Coordinates of C-alpha atoms in Angstrom, one line a residue:
M1 CA 150.3 137.4 32.5
I2 CA 150.3 133.6 31.8
I3 CA 153.6 131.8 31.0
G4 CA 153.4 128.5 29.2
K5 CA 150.6 126.6 27.5
S6 CA 152.3 123.4 26.4
R7 CA 151.8 119.9 28.0
I8 CA 154.5 117.7 29.5
G9 CA 158.1 118.7 28.7
I10 CA 157.6 122.5 28.8
G11 CA 159.6 123.9 31.7
R12 CA 158.2 126.6 33.9
L13 CA 160.0 129.2 36.0
G14 CA 161.0 127.8 39.5
I15 CA 159.1 124.5 39.1
A16 CA 160.5 120.9 39.1
S17 CA 158.1 118.3 37.7
T18 CA 158.7 114.5 38.0
G19 CA 155.2 113.0 37.3
A20 CA 153.1 111.8 34.5
E21 CA 150.3 114.3 35.0
E22 CA 150.0 117.8 33.9
L23 CA 151.2 120.2 36.5
A24 CA 150.5 123.9 36.5
A25 CA 152.4 126.6 38.4
L26 CA 151.0 130.1 38.6
A27 CA 152.4 133.1 40.4
N28 CA 151.5 136.7 40.7
I29 CA 148.4 136.3 38.6
T30 CA 145.5 138.6 38.4
I31 CA 142.4 136.9 37.1
L32 CA 139.1 138.6 36.3
D33 CA 137.0 135.7 35.2
R34 CA 134.2 133.4 36.4
R35 CA 136.0 130.1 35.7
S36 CA 137.6 127.7 38.2
L37 CA 141.2 128.8 38.7
W38 CA 144.2 127.0 40.2
M39 CA 146.9 129.1 41.9
Q40 CA 150.1 127.4 43.1
A41 CA 153.3 128.8 44.4
N42 CA 156.5 127.5 46.0
M43 CA 155.4 123.9 45.9
N44 CA 157.1 120.5 45.8
I45 CA 154.7 117.8 45.0
V46 CA 155.5 114.1 44.9
G47 CA 152.3 112.1 44.6
V48 CA 149.6 111.0 42.3
H49 CA 146.5 112.5 44.0
M50 CA 145.2 116.0 44.1
L51 CA 145.9 117.8 47.4
Y52 CA 144.2 120.8 48.8
T53 CA 145.6 123.4 51.2
H54 CA 143.6 126.4 52.1
A55 CA 144.8 129.6 53.7
N56 CA 143.9 133.3 53.9
M57 CA 140.9 133.0 51.6
D58 CA 138.2 135.3 50.6
I59 CA 135.6 133.5 48.6
D60 CA 132.7 135.1 46.7
P61 CA 129.4 133.2 46.8
Y62 CA 129.2 132.3 43.1
N63 CA 132.5 130.6 42.3
H64 CA 134.5 127.8 43.7
R65 CA 138.1 128.8 44.2
Q66 CA 141.1 127.0 45.7
I67 CA 144.3 128.8 46.7
L68 CA 147.3 126.8 47.8
A69 CA 150.5 128.1 49.4
N70 CA 153.7 127.1 51.2
M71 CA 153.1 123.4 51.4
S72 CA 155.2 120.3 51.2
I73 CA 153.1 117.2 50.9
I74 CA 154.2 113.7 50.4
G75 CA 151.3 111.3 50.3
R76 CA 148.7 109.5 48.4
I77 CA 145.4 110.6 50.0
P78 CA 143.4 113.9 49.9
I79 CA 144.3 116.1 52.8
Q80 CA 142.4 119.2 53.9
T81 CA 143.8 121.9 56.1
L82 CA 141.6 124.8 57.1
A83 CA 142.4 128.0 59.0
N84 CA 141.5 131.7 59.3
M85 CA 138.6 131.5 56.8
S86 CA 136.2 134.1 55.9
I87 CA 133.3 132.5 54.0
S88 CA 130.4 134.4 52.5
D89 CA 128.3 131.8 50.6
R90 CA 125.3 129.6 51.3
E91 CA 127.0 126.3 51.8
V92 CA 127.6 124.4 55.1
R93 CA 131.2 124.8 56.4
S94 CA 133.2 123.1 59.1
V95 CA 135.4 125.5 61.1
S96 CA 137.8 124.2 63.7
T97 CA 138.1 126.8 66.4
N98 CA 136.4 129.6 68.4
L99 CA 132.8 129.4 67.1
S100 CA 129.6 131.1 68.3
I101 CA 126.6 129.6 66.7
I102 CA 123.0 130.8 66.8
A103 CA 121.0 128.5 64.6
V104 CA 118.4 125.7 64.6
R105 CA 120.7 123.1 62.9
Y106 CA 123.1 120.7 64.3
H107 CA 126.7 122.1 64.5
Q108 CA 130.0 120.6 65.4
T109 CA 133.1 122.6 66.5
L110 CA 136.4 120.8 66.9
A111 CA 139.3 121.8 69.2
A112 CA 142.1 120.4 71.3
M113 CA 141.3 116.8 70.6
S114 CA 143.4 113.7 71.3
I115 CA 141.8 110.4 70.1
L116 CA 143.4 106.9 70.1
G117 CA 141.0 104.5 68.5
Y118 CA 139.1 103.3 65.5
A119 CA 135.7 104.9 66.2
T120 CA 134.6 108.3 65.2
K121 CA 134.7 110.8 68.1
S122 CA 133.1 114.2 68.5
T123 CA 134.8 116.7 70.9
L124 CA 133.2 120.1 71.3
A125 CA 134.4 123.0 73.5
G126 CA 133.8 126.7 74.1
M127 CA 130.4 126.7 72.6
T128 CA 127.3 128.9 73.1
I129 CA 124.3 127.4 71.5
S130 CA 120.8 128.9 71.3
G131 CA 118.5 126.8 69.3
D132 CA 115.5 124.4 69.1
V133 CA 117.4 121.1 69.0
D134 CA 119.2 118.8 71.5
H135 CA 122.9 119.9 72.1
S136 CA 125.8 118.0 73.4
I137 CA 128.8 120.0 74.9
F138 CA 132.1 118.1 75.4
S139 CA 135.4 119.2 76.8
N140 CA 138.7 117.9 78.1
I141 CA 138.3 114.4 76.9
N142 CA 141.0 111.7 76.8
I143 CA 139.7 108.6 75.0
A144 CA 141.6 105.4 74.5
E145 CA 139.1 102.7 73.5
Y146 CA 137.0 101.5 70.6
G147 CA 133.5 102.5 71.6
E148 CA 131.7 105.8 71.3
L149 CA 131.6 107.8 74.6
F150 CA 130.0 111.0 75.7
A151 CA 131.4 113.3 78.3
D152 CA 129.5 116.4 79.3
A153 CA 130.6 119.3 81.5
S154 CA 129.5 122.7 82.7
I155 CA 126.0 122.4 81.2
S156 CA 123.1 124.7 82.1
I157 CA 119.9 123.1 80.6
S158 CA 116.3 124.1 81.3
D159 CA 114.0 122.0 79.2
S160 CA 111.8 118.9 79.4
L161 CA 114.2 116.3 78.1
D162 CA 116.2 113.7 80.0
I163 CA 119.7 115.0 80.4
Y164 CA 123.0 113.2 81.3
T165 CA 125.8 115.3 82.8
S166 CA 129.3 114.0 83.4
T167 CA 132.6 115.6 84.2
N168 CA 136.3 114.8 84.6
I169 CA 136.0 111.4 82.9
N170 CA 138.9 109.1 82.1
I171 CA 137.6 106.0 80.3
S172 CA 139.6 103.1 79.0
D173 CA 137.3 100.2 78.3
L174 CA 135.3 98.8 75.4
R175 CA 131.8 99.8 76.5
A176 CA 129.8 103.0 76.3
C177 CA 129.7 104.7 79.7
T178 CA 127.6 107.4 81.2
M179 CA 128.4 109.0 84.6
P180 CA 125.7 111.2 86.0
A181 CA 126.3 113.7 88.8
S182 CA 124.3 116.2 91.0
M183 CA 120.9 116.1 89.2
T184 CA 117.3 116.4 90.5
I185 CA 114.8 115.0 88.1
L186 CA 111.1 116.1 88.6
D187 CA 108.4 113.8 87.2
K188 CA 106.3 115.7 84.6
H189 CA 103.4 113.2 84.9
Y190 CA 100.2 113.9 86.8
W191 CA 100.6 113.4 90.6
A192 CA 97.9 114.3 93.1
I193 CA 97.0 113.2 96.7
G194 CA 94.2 114.0 99.2
P195 CA 90.5 113.2 99.9
E196 CA 88.6 111.9 97.0
G197 CA 87.2 114.8 94.9
A198 CA 89.4 117.4 96.6
V199 CA 93.0 116.3 95.8
L200 CA 96.1 118.4 95.8
D201 CA 97.8 118.6 92.4
L202 CA 101.5 117.8 92.8
S203 CA 102.4 117.6 89.0
G204 CA 106.0 118.8 88.4
K205 CA 106.9 118.8 92.1
V206 CA 107.5 115.0 92.7
A207 CA 110.9 113.4 92.4
D208 CA 112.5 110.0 93.3
P209 CA 109.3 107.9 93.3
K210 CA 110.0 104.4 94.8
P211 CA 107.3 101.8 94.6
D212 CA 107.4 98.7 96.9
G213 CA 105.2 95.8 97.6
F214 CA 102.4 94.7 95.2
G215 CA 103.7 91.2 95.4
I216 CA 103.1 87.9 97.3
E217 CA 104.5 87.6 100.8
T218 CA 105.8 84.2 101.9
A219 CA 107.1 82.5 105.0
R220 CA 110.1 80.2 104.5
L221 CA 110.9 77.4 107.0
G222 CA 113.9 75.2 106.6
L223 CA 113.3 71.6 107.3
P224 CA 115.7 70.0 109.9
E225 CA 118.2 67.5 108.5
G226 CA 117.1 68.1 105.0
R227 CA 117.7 70.2 101.9
R228 CA 114.0 71.2 101.4
V229 CA 112.4 74.5 102.4
S230 CA 108.7 74.8 103.4
I231 CA 107.0 77.8 101.7
K232 CA 103.8 79.2 103.0
D233 CA 101.7 81.9 101.2
K234 CA 101.0 84.9 103.4
G235 CA 98.9 86.7 100.9
I236 CA 99.5 89.9 98.9
K237 CA 101.9 92.5 100.3
G238 CA 100.2 95.9 100.4
G239 CA 101.4 98.5 98.0
E240 CA 103.8 101.2 99.2
Y241 CA 105.0 104.4 97.5
M242 CA 107.7 106.7 98.7
F243 CA 108.5 110.0 96.9
H244 CA 109.8 113.5 97.5
V245 CA 107.7 116.7 97.0
Y246 CA 109.7 119.9 96.1
F247 CA 108.1 123.3 97.1
N248 CA 109.1 126.8 96.1
N249 CA 108.7 128.1 99.7
D250 CA 107.6 127.3 103.2
T251 CA 104.1 128.7 102.6
E252 CA 103.4 126.0 100.0
R253 CA 104.9 123.3 102.2
L254 CA 102.8 124.2 105.2
A255 CA 99.6 124.3 103.1
F256 CA 100.5 120.7 102.0
Q257 CA 101.3 119.6 105.6
R258 CA 97.9 120.8 106.8
I259 CA 96.1 118.4 104.5
V260 CA 98.7 115.5 104.0
N261 CA 100.1 114.7 107.4
N262 CA 100.8 111.7 109.6
D263 CA 97.2 111.5 110.7
A264 CA 95.8 111.4 107.2
E265 CA 94.1 108.1 106.1
N266 CA 91.6 106.9 103.5
Y267 CA 93.0 109.2 100.9
V268 CA 93.5 108.6 97.1
L269 CA 96.8 108.9 95.3
H270 CA 97.0 109.6 91.5
I271 CA 100.2 108.4 89.8
G272 CA 100.6 109.3 86.1
R273 CA 96.8 109.6 85.4
S274 CA 94.0 111.8 86.5
D275 CA 91.4 109.2 85.8
R276 CA 92.8 106.4 88.0
F277 CA 94.0 106.3 91.6
Y278 CA 95.2 104.1 94.5
Y279 CA 93.2 104.0 97.7
V280 CA 95.7 105.1 100.5
K281 CA 95.1 103.7 103.9
K282 CA 97.8 105.5 105.8
I283 CA 100.3 108.3 105.1
A284 CA 103.6 109.3 106.7
T285 CA 105.2 112.7 105.8
N286 CA 108.3 114.4 107.1
P287 CA 110.6 117.3 106.1
E288 CA 113.7 116.2 104.2
K289 CA 117.1 118.0 104.1
I290 CA 118.4 118.1 100.6
K291 CA 121.2 120.7 100.1
N292 CA 120.9 121.3 96.4
A293 CA 117.1 121.7 96.5
R294 CA 115.7 125.0 95.4
G295 CA 113.2 125.1 98.3
P296 CA 111.7 122.9 101.1
V297 CA 111.4 119.2 100.4
Q298 CA 108.8 116.8 102.0
R299 CA 109.3 113.1 102.0
V300 CA 105.9 111.2 101.7
T301 CA 105.2 107.5 102.2
C302 CA 101.8 106.0 101.3
W303 CA 100.6 102.6 102.2
M304 CA 97.8 100.9 100.2
E305 CA 96.1 97.7 101.3
D306 CA 94.8 97.1 97.8
P307 CA 97.5 96.8 95.1
C308 CA 95.1 97.8 92.3
M309 CA 94.3 101.2 90.7
Y310 CA 90.6 102.2 90.5
D311 CA 88.7 104.2 88.0
S312 CA 87.7 107.7 89.0
W313 CA 84.3 107.1 87.4
D314 CA 81.8 105.5 89.8
Q315 CA 79.1 103.6 87.9
G316 CA 76.9 103.3 91.0
L317 CA 73.9 105.4 91.8
L318 CA 71.9 106.6 94.9
F319 CA 68.4 105.3 94.3
G320 CA 66.7 106.3 97.6
V321 CA 63.7 104.2 98.7
R322 CA 62.7 101.6 96.1
A323 CA 60.1 98.8 96.0
L324 CA 61.4 95.2 96.3
P325 CA 62.5 93.2 94.5
W326 CA 64.7 95.7 92.6
E327 CA 67.3 95.4 89.9
D328 CA 70.3 97.7 89.3
A329 CA 71.6 98.7 85.9
Y330 CA 74.4 96.7 84.3
K331 CA 77.9 97.7 85.2
F332 CA 81.0 97.0 82.9
N333 CA 84.5 96.4 84.2
H334 CA 86.9 98.1 81.8
G335 CA 90.0 97.1 83.8
T336 CA 92.4 94.2 84.1
A337 CA 91.4 92.9 87.6
P338 CA 88.0 91.7 88.9
A339 CA 86.2 94.4 90.8
P340 CA 83.6 94.2 93.6
I341 CA 80.1 95.7 93.2
L342 CA 79.6 97.6 96.4
F343 CA 76.2 98.4 97.9
K344 CA 74.4 100.1 100.8
I345 CA 70.9 99.0 101.9
G346 CA 68.8 100.7 104.6
G347 CA 65.8 99.1 106.3
F348 CA 62.5 100.8 105.8
H349 CA 59.3 100.4 107.8
S350 CA 56.4 100.0 105.3
G351 CA 52.9 98.6 105.7
G352 CA 53.5 98.2 109.5
L353 CA 56.4 95.9 108.9
Q354 CA 60.2 96.0 109.1
L355 CA 62.4 94.7 106.3
T356 CA 63.2 91.0 106.9
H357 CA 65.5 88.5 105.2
P358 CA 67.2 90.8 102.7
S359 CA 69.6 89.3 100.1
I360 CA 71.9 90.6 97.4
K361 CA 72.2 88.7 94.1
A362 CA 74.6 89.2 91.2
L363 CA 73.2 88.6 87.8
N364 CA 74.8 87.6 84.5
G365 CA 71.6 87.0 82.6
S366 CA 70.9 84.4 85.3
E367 CA 71.7 84.4 89.1
E368 CA 75.5 84.1 89.7
S369 CA 75.7 84.6 93.5
N370 CA 73.4 85.2 96.4
L371 CA 74.6 87.0 99.6
Y372 CA 72.3 86.6 102.6
I373 CA 72.2 89.7 104.8
G374 CA 70.4 88.4 107.9
P375 CA 67.0 87.9 109.6
G376 CA 66.2 91.7 109.2
L377 CA 67.1 95.4 109.5
L378 CA 65.6 98.1 111.7
S379 CA 63.9 101.0 110.0
N380 CA 67.0 103.2 110.1
E381 CA 69.7 100.4 110.1
Y382 CA 72.0 100.3 107.2
V383 CA 74.2 97.4 106.0
E384 CA 77.1 98.3 103.7
L385 CA 79.7 96.4 101.7
T386 CA 82.8 98.6 101.6
L387 CA 86.0 98.0 99.7
D388 CA 87.7 97.1 103.0
G389 CA 84.8 94.8 103.8
W390 CA 85.2 93.0 100.5
H391 CA 88.9 92.4 101.2
K392 CA 88.4 91.5 104.8
R393 CA 85.1 89.7 104.5
Y394 CA 82.7 91.7 106.6
L395 CA 79.6 93.9 106.3
R396 CA 79.4 97.2 108.1
H397 CA 76.2 97.9 110.0
T398 CA 75.2 101.3 111.3
Y399 CA 72.2 102.7 113.1
A400 CA 71.6 106.3 114.3
D401 CA 68.7 108.3 115.8
D402 CA 68.8 111.9 117.1
Y403 CA 65.2 111.5 118.5
S404 CA 64.1 114.6 116.7
T405 CA 61.0 112.8 115.5
N406 CA 59.1 109.6 116.4
N407 CA 59.7 108.0 112.9
Y408 CA 62.2 105.4 114.0
W409 CA 62.0 105.1 117.8
Q410 CA 58.4 104.0 117.8
Y411 CA 59.1 101.1 115.3
D412 CA 62.7 100.1 116.3
V413 CA 62.5 99.8 120.1
I414 CA 60.7 97.8 122.8
Q415 CA 60.2 100.1 125.8
E416 CA 58.5 100.2 129.2
G417 CA 57.7 103.5 130.9
C418 CA 59.9 105.7 128.6
V419 CA 58.9 108.9 126.8
L420 CA 60.3 110.5 123.7
A421 CA 59.8 114.3 123.8
N422 CA 61.7 117.5 122.9
G423 CA 64.5 115.6 121.1
Q424 CA 65.3 113.2 123.9
V425 CA 64.2 109.9 125.5
S426 CA 63.6 110.0 129.3
V427 CA 64.2 106.7 131.2
P428 CA 62.8 107.1 134.7
A429 CA 63.8 104.8 137.7
G430 CA 62.9 101.2 137.1
R431 CA 62.3 101.7 133.3
W432 CA 64.1 100.7 130.1
F433 CA 64.0 100.4 126.3
Y434 CA 66.0 98.2 124.0
Y435 CA 67.1 97.6 120.4
K436 CA 67.3 94.2 118.7
F437 CA 70.1 93.8 116.1
Q438 CA 70.3 90.6 114.0
G439 CA 72.7 89.2 111.4
H440 CA 76.0 87.4 110.8
P441 CA 78.4 87.0 113.8
L442 CA 79.9 90.2 115.2
K443 CA 83.7 90.6 114.5
D444 CA 84.2 92.9 117.6
D445 CA 82.2 94.5 120.4
I446 CA 79.5 97.0 119.3
E447 CA 80.6 100.6 119.2
L448 CA 78.2 103.1 120.7
I449 CA 78.4 106.9 120.6
A450 CA 75.7 108.5 122.9
T451 CA 74.8 111.8 124.5
I452 CA 73.6 111.0 128.0
S453 CA 72.5 113.0 131.1
K454 CA 72.3 110.8 134.2
S455 CA 71.3 110.7 137.8
G456 CA 72.2 107.9 140.1
S457 CA 73.6 104.7 138.5
P458 CA 72.0 103.9 135.2
Q459 CA 73.4 101.0 133.0
I460 CA 73.8 99.9 129.4
Q461 CA 73.1 96.2 129.1
F462 CA 73.0 93.4 126.5
S463 CA 71.3 90.1 126.1
I464 CA 71.0 87.3 123.5
D465 CA 67.4 86.4 124.2
G466 CA 65.8 89.6 125.5
A467 CA 65.2 88.1 129.0
N468 CA 68.6 87.6 130.7
W469 CA 70.7 90.7 130.8
Q470 CA 74.4 91.4 131.4
T471 CA 76.1 94.7 132.0
A472 CA 78.0 96.0 129.0
V473 CA 78.7 99.5 130.4
D474 CA 78.4 100.0 134.1
A475 CA 77.3 103.1 135.9
E476 CA 80.9 104.3 136.7
E477 CA 81.7 104.4 133.0
I478 CA 78.7 106.4 131.9
E479 CA 79.4 110.1 131.8
N480 CA 77.3 113.2 131.3
G481 CA 77.8 114.4 127.8
T482 CA 78.8 112.7 124.5
K483 CA 81.1 109.7 124.8
K484 CA 82.1 106.6 122.8
Y485 CA 81.4 103.3 124.6
Y486 CA 82.3 99.7 123.7
L487 CA 79.6 97.2 124.6
T488 CA 81.9 94.5 126.3
G489 CA 80.8 91.0 125.7
T490 CA 78.9 91.4 122.4
E491 CA 81.8 90.1 120.2
K492 CA 81.0 87.0 118.2
L493 CA 77.2 87.2 118.9
Q494 CA 74.6 87.2 116.1
T495 CA 71.4 88.4 117.7
V496 CA 72.1 91.1 120.3
Y497 CA 69.6 93.1 122.4
V498 CA 71.0 96.5 123.7
R499 CA 69.1 98.0 126.6
F500 CA 69.2 101.4 128.4
Y501 CA 68.1 100.8 132.0
S502 CA 67.6 102.9 135.0
P503 CA 67.5 100.9 138.3
S504 CA 65.7 102.1 141.3
G505 CA 66.9 105.5 142.5
S506 CA 68.4 106.3 139.1
S507 CA 67.3 108.0 135.9
M508 CA 68.8 109.3 132.6
T509 CA 67.9 111.1 129.4
I510 CA 69.4 110.2 126.1
Q511 CA 69.7 112.9 123.3
D512 CA 71.1 110.7 120.5
V513 CA 72.6 107.4 119.7
A514 CA 74.9 106.0 116.9
F515 CA 75.7 102.3 116.7
A516 CA 78.4 100.8 114.5
F517 CA 79.5 97.1 114.2
D518 CA 81.0 94.7 111.6
R519 CA 79.5 91.3 110.9
D520 CA 81.7 88.4 109.7
I521 CA 80.7 87.0 106.3
S522 CA 83.7 84.7 105.7
S523 CA 81.3 81.7 105.3
Q524 CA 79.7 83.5 102.3
Y525 CA 82.8 85.1 100.8
D526 CA 82.2 83.3 97.5
Q527 CA 78.8 84.9 97.3
L528 CA 80.0 88.5 97.3
P529 CA 79.0 90.3 94.0
V530 CA 82.0 90.6 91.6
C531 CA 82.3 91.8 88.0
P532 CA 85.0 90.0 86.0
T533 CA 87.3 91.9 83.6
Q534 CA 85.7 93.1 80.3
E535 CA 82.3 91.8 81.4
Y536 CA 78.9 93.1 82.6
R537 CA 77.1 92.4 85.9
K538 CA 74.1 93.9 87.8
L539 CA 72.5 93.5 91.3
R540 CA 69.1 92.3 92.3
I541 CA 67.9 93.1 95.9
E542 CA 65.2 91.0 97.5
G543 CA 63.5 91.0 100.9
S544 CA 60.3 90.2 102.8
G545 CA 58.2 91.9 105.4
S546 CA 58.5 95.6 104.4
S547 CA 58.0 95.9 100.6
R548 CA 60.6 98.7 100.4
A549 CA 64.2 99.5 101.1
K550 CA 66.8 102.3 100.9
I551 CA 69.3 101.4 98.2
Q552 CA 72.6 102.7 96.9
T553 CA 75.3 101.0 94.7
S554 CA 78.9 101.7 93.8
F555 CA 81.2 100.3 91.1
R556 CA 84.6 101.2 89.7
S557 CA 86.7 99.3 87.2
R558 CA 90.1 98.4 88.5
W559 CA 93.6 97.6 87.1
H560 CA 96.6 95.7 88.5
A561 CA 99.4 97.9 89.8
Q562 CA 101.0 100.1 87.1

């Protein structure tokens, strides 16, 4: 039943109209139609704008309906009030309380909010969300400022994103604030440590990485009665990395401890990349007590003398015995820091001659540097430029013989009355044999490891001319069995003769020897072979006497600390 169809001036039951617009009052109406309907009851309206009040609504999915009831509104702006709604259509709705959402869209639920400010605020509470998007959960917020703030509480999150969790926040300033609490963040990048070629993968177990060093060290000295300070460069501070490793159980921790321990040195450390690493000179590792950790935690500190990262790809090759002169293949430095071209050369007896006057040249189309090795190498003596040697300006020399054959001993020693047989050299009373080592000045005393059986008081001696001998290791120091000896007095010498001597009433047999010593090349440091960034270089090895040498090269691009 419909009462009244006229425009202004037609009175309607129970309605008072005092405006210039058409007003409609409908009550107790049954409508079976698909048109938009207006239903109003018990209303007093003073205004010029349309107002909407919704309550107790059932809405079918194909028609837009508005039902208004029991409202007294005095105002000039649209107002929306929503409560107790049952919606069954395909449009997005905003509902203000007690929501459980399972979806893949962004949803907002509003409840118990007190906001004093001019910025838009979002307050969310009592939500359970299962979806594929980032979610923010807010509760118990009191905001009295002009900036947008986020306060999070009681969150359980297990994904790969950075999360900020804050609780019990009272903020009253003009800036955005974030207050984190009780979080352990594991680095998802690639981490590995251990011997080169056999590292332990620590990806997803490392937290709190703290790099240090990689910069210039200086000494500062204040000048008396003045305002100036004297600054002296002390070189590059070695790189240092401290981090925590989290394990699931003690079995994992102990397996890690067996490989990475306080005695570990000369390891590599991958940080962020599997194709680059730092050379680690020394490691310290200790258990760490962290109450909220899920399992055992180990604190690891690594010290690197070189602040650069190196490529895992070695462009060098093992060439074996090659005819001299010999040229290597070109090597390219892909990195951002100049890189040394490392080498290892072994003497070789050929044509009845030892290798003499070997030299290493770096070529860039033409000769760029020329490093002189020394007067000569014995048939099993190796000289090597290592990474440490490049930084500290020395060449590493080694010589070894287990006397299993006569291939070296017969060429490398001068002897009187000694016999090599059955894998050992016999030195009877009054007899001797010696080696002659030549090259740059020795940085320290020669190190010797030998297996000796003695009778009486044999000696190990040294000389600079092969005629006048001094005791390097006296009889009391020599022991039966294998032992390391330091040849006292050989430091700083260039040409050194080392003699095994049995005085009258003594004798000894020697099963094997291994010499190691470093030679100072500071005077030729500018002649070391180096490949600049984004350029090619190669080596040329020359020598006289023997026409052959044992050759090996090594080269890795390198980058400044990252």
